[in-house]
Coordinates of C-alpha atoms in Angstrom, one line a residue:
M249 CA 41.6 47.6 209.9
K250 CA 41.9 45.4 212.9
L251 CA 40.6 42.4 211.0
N252 CA 43.2 43.1 208.2
L253 CA 46.0 43.1 210.8
I254 CA 44.7 39.8 212.3
L255 CA 44.5 38.2 208.9
A256 CA 48.0 39.4 208.0
A257 CA 49.5 38.0 211.3
F258 CA 47.7 34.7 210.7
L259 CA 49.1 34.5 207.1
I260 CA 52.6 35.2 208.4
I261 CA 52.4 32.5 211.0
V262 CA 51.0 29.9 208.6
T263 CA 53.5 30.8 205.9
G264 CA 56.4 30.5 208.4
A265 CA 55.2 27.2 209.6
V266 CA 54.9 25.7 206.1
S267 CA 58.2 27.2 204.8
G268 CA 60.0 26.1 207.9
Q269 CA 59.2 22.5 207.3
G270 CA 61.8 22.2 204.6
K271 CA 64.5 23.1 207.1
N272 CA 63.4 20.3 209.5
S273 CA 66.2 17.7 209.9
N274 CA 63.9 14.8 209.5
W275 CA 62.9 16.1 206.0
E276 CA 66.6 16.5 205.3
K277 CA 67.1 12.8 206.2
L278 CA 64.8 11.8 203.3
N279 CA 67.0 13.7 200.9
Y280 CA 69.5 10.8 200.8
L281 CA 66.8 8.7 199.0
T282 CA 66.2 11.3 196.3
G283 CA 66.8 9.9 192.9
N284 CA 66.4 6.7 191.0
W285 CA 67.3 3.3 192.4
K286 CA 67.7 -0.2 190.9
G287 CA 67.7 -3.3 193.1
E288 CA 67.4 -7.0 193.5
G289 CA 65.9 -8.9 196.4
S290 CA 64.4 -12.1 197.6
G291 CA 61.6 -13.3 199.9
K292 CA 58.3 -15.0 200.0
P293 CA 57.4 -14.2 196.3
G294 CA 60.9 -15.4 195.2
E295 CA 63.9 -13.7 193.6
G296 CA 63.1 -10.4 192.0
Q297 CA 64.3 -7.2 190.5
G298 CA 62.9 -3.7 190.4
Y299 CA 63.4 0.0 190.5
F300 CA 62.1 2.9 192.5
S301 CA 62.4 6.6 192.7
F302 CA 62.1 9.2 195.5
K303 CA 61.5 12.8 194.9
P304 CA 60.1 15.9 196.7
D305 CA 56.8 17.2 195.2
L306 CA 54.2 19.9 195.7
D307 CA 56.8 22.6 196.5
N308 CA 58.6 20.2 198.9
N309 CA 55.5 19.6 201.0
V310 CA 55.5 15.9 200.3
F311 CA 58.0 13.2 199.3
V312 CA 56.9 10.7 196.7
R313 CA 58.2 7.2 196.0
K314 CA 57.1 5.2 192.9
S315 CA 58.2 1.6 192.8
H316 CA 58.1 -1.3 190.3
S317 CA 59.2 -4.9 190.9
E318 CA 58.9 -8.2 189.1
Y319 CA 59.3 -11.7 190.3
P320 CA 59.7 -14.2 187.4
A321 CA 57.3 -17.0 186.8
Q322 CA 58.3 -20.3 188.4
K323 CA 56.9 -23.8 187.7
D324 CA 54.2 -23.4 190.3
K325 CA 53.8 -19.5 190.4
P326 CA 52.9 -17.0 187.6
L327 CA 54.9 -13.8 187.0
I328 CA 54.3 -11.3 189.7
V329 CA 54.4 -7.6 188.8
H330 CA 54.1 -5.1 191.6
D331 CA 53.7 -1.3 191.2
D332 CA 53.1 1.1 194.1
L333 CA 53.0 4.7 195.2
L334 CA 54.0 6.0 198.6
I335 CA 53.4 9.6 199.6
I336 CA 55.2 10.9 202.7
Y337 CA 53.5 14.0 204.2
P338 CA 53.9 16.2 207.3
D339 CA 52.2 15.3 210.6
S340 CA 50.7 18.0 212.8
S341 CA 54.2 19.2 213.9
G342 CA 55.4 19.6 210.3
N343 CA 57.7 16.6 210.5
P344 CA 57.5 13.9 207.8
G345 CA 55.7 11.7 210.2
K346 CA 53.0 10.1 208.0
A347 CA 52.7 8.2 204.7
I348 CA 50.1 6.6 202.6
Y349 CA 50.7 3.7 200.3
F350 CA 48.7 2.5 197.2
D351 CA 49.5 -0.5 195.0
N352 CA 48.2 -2.2 191.8
E353 CA 46.7 -5.0 194.0
G354 CA 44.3 -2.5 195.6
H355 CA 46.1 -2.2 198.9
V356 CA 46.0 1.1 200.8
I357 CA 48.2 1.3 203.9
N358 CA 48.6 4.2 206.3
Y359 CA 52.1 4.5 207.9
S360 CA 53.8 6.4 210.7
V361 CA 57.3 7.4 209.8
T362 CA 60.2 7.3 212.3
F363 CA 63.9 8.0 212.2
P364 CA 65.4 5.7 214.9
N365 CA 69.0 6.6 214.0
D366 CA 71.0 8.4 211.3
S367 CA 70.9 5.5 208.9
D368 CA 67.3 4.1 209.1
I369 CA 63.9 5.4 208.0
V370 CA 61.1 3.2 209.3
F371 CA 57.5 3.1 208.1
T372 CA 55.1 1.2 210.4
S373 CA 51.5 0.7 209.5
D374 CA 48.6 1.6 211.7
K375 CA 47.3 -1.4 213.6
T376 CA 43.9 -2.5 212.4
P377 CA 41.9 -5.4 213.7
S378 CA 41.7 -7.5 210.5
A379 CA 45.2 -7.0 209.0
P380 CA 48.8 -7.6 210.0
V381 CA 51.1 -4.7 210.9
F382 CA 53.5 -3.8 208.1
R383 CA 57.0 -2.4 208.5
L384 CA 59.1 -1.0 205.7
T385 CA 62.7 -0.1 206.6
Y386 CA 65.3 1.7 204.4
S387 CA 68.8 1.4 205.8
V388 CA 71.7 3.5 204.4
I389 CA 74.7 1.2 203.6
D390 CA 76.8 3.8 201.8
S391 CA 76.3 6.9 199.6
N392 CA 75.0 4.8 196.7
T393 CA 73.5 1.7 198.4
V394 CA 70.4 1.2 200.5
N395 CA 68.9 -2.0 202.0
T396 CA 65.2 -2.4 202.1
I397 CA 63.2 -4.7 204.3
F398 CA 59.4 -5.2 204.1
A399 CA 58.2 -7.2 207.2
M400 CA 54.9 -8.2 208.7
S401 CA 53.6 -9.0 212.2
Q402 CA 50.4 -10.3 213.6
D403 CA 50.9 -8.7 217.0
G404 CA 52.8 -5.6 216.0
K405 CA 55.9 -6.7 217.9
N406 CA 57.3 -9.8 216.3
F407 CA 58.1 -9.0 212.6
R408 CA 59.0 -11.5 209.9
T409 CA 60.7 -10.4 206.8
Y410 CA 58.6 -10.8 203.6
V411 CA 61.0 -9.3 201.1
E412 CA 64.5 -7.9 201.5
G413 CA 66.9 -6.4 198.9
K414 CA 69.7 -4.1 198.2
S415 CA 69.4 -1.2 195.7
Q416 CA 72.0 0.9 194.0
R417 CA 71.6 4.5 193.0
S418 CA 71.0 4.7 189.2
K419 CA 73.0 7.2 187.2

């Protein structure tokens, strides 16, 4: 009987912690990005176009981005096609504080997620000895426009933009 009460209390606590995560204001900040987006940008690979989508998944326990971009062939460069998947998931406090990224080139990047103000969502990669630090920033411009910057740094402090673009919400 005592064991059943302890188990019941444990389940109530765990269920409350998980269901409470949806009410966290940082999870709500991600809602702006929900939907389908189309954009254009430029950077080191050249001028390109693409699209991406954001949506909650697994009963609102993660937030998933799927992205596709293409950079046309140039006289000295072949066509570049880039596909990736980003999964935002809760940290130990239940906030959307972590993300993992996979792409068609075989990259896997672990990110920390921060919300420095009401209009920016910043993903910063974990520092590893043999790789640059990556930073992906989404900045709200208006209700249907977002600016995206992907930057890199060798020291984790001085970032250089690799690709930047604006995207419009698709209908």
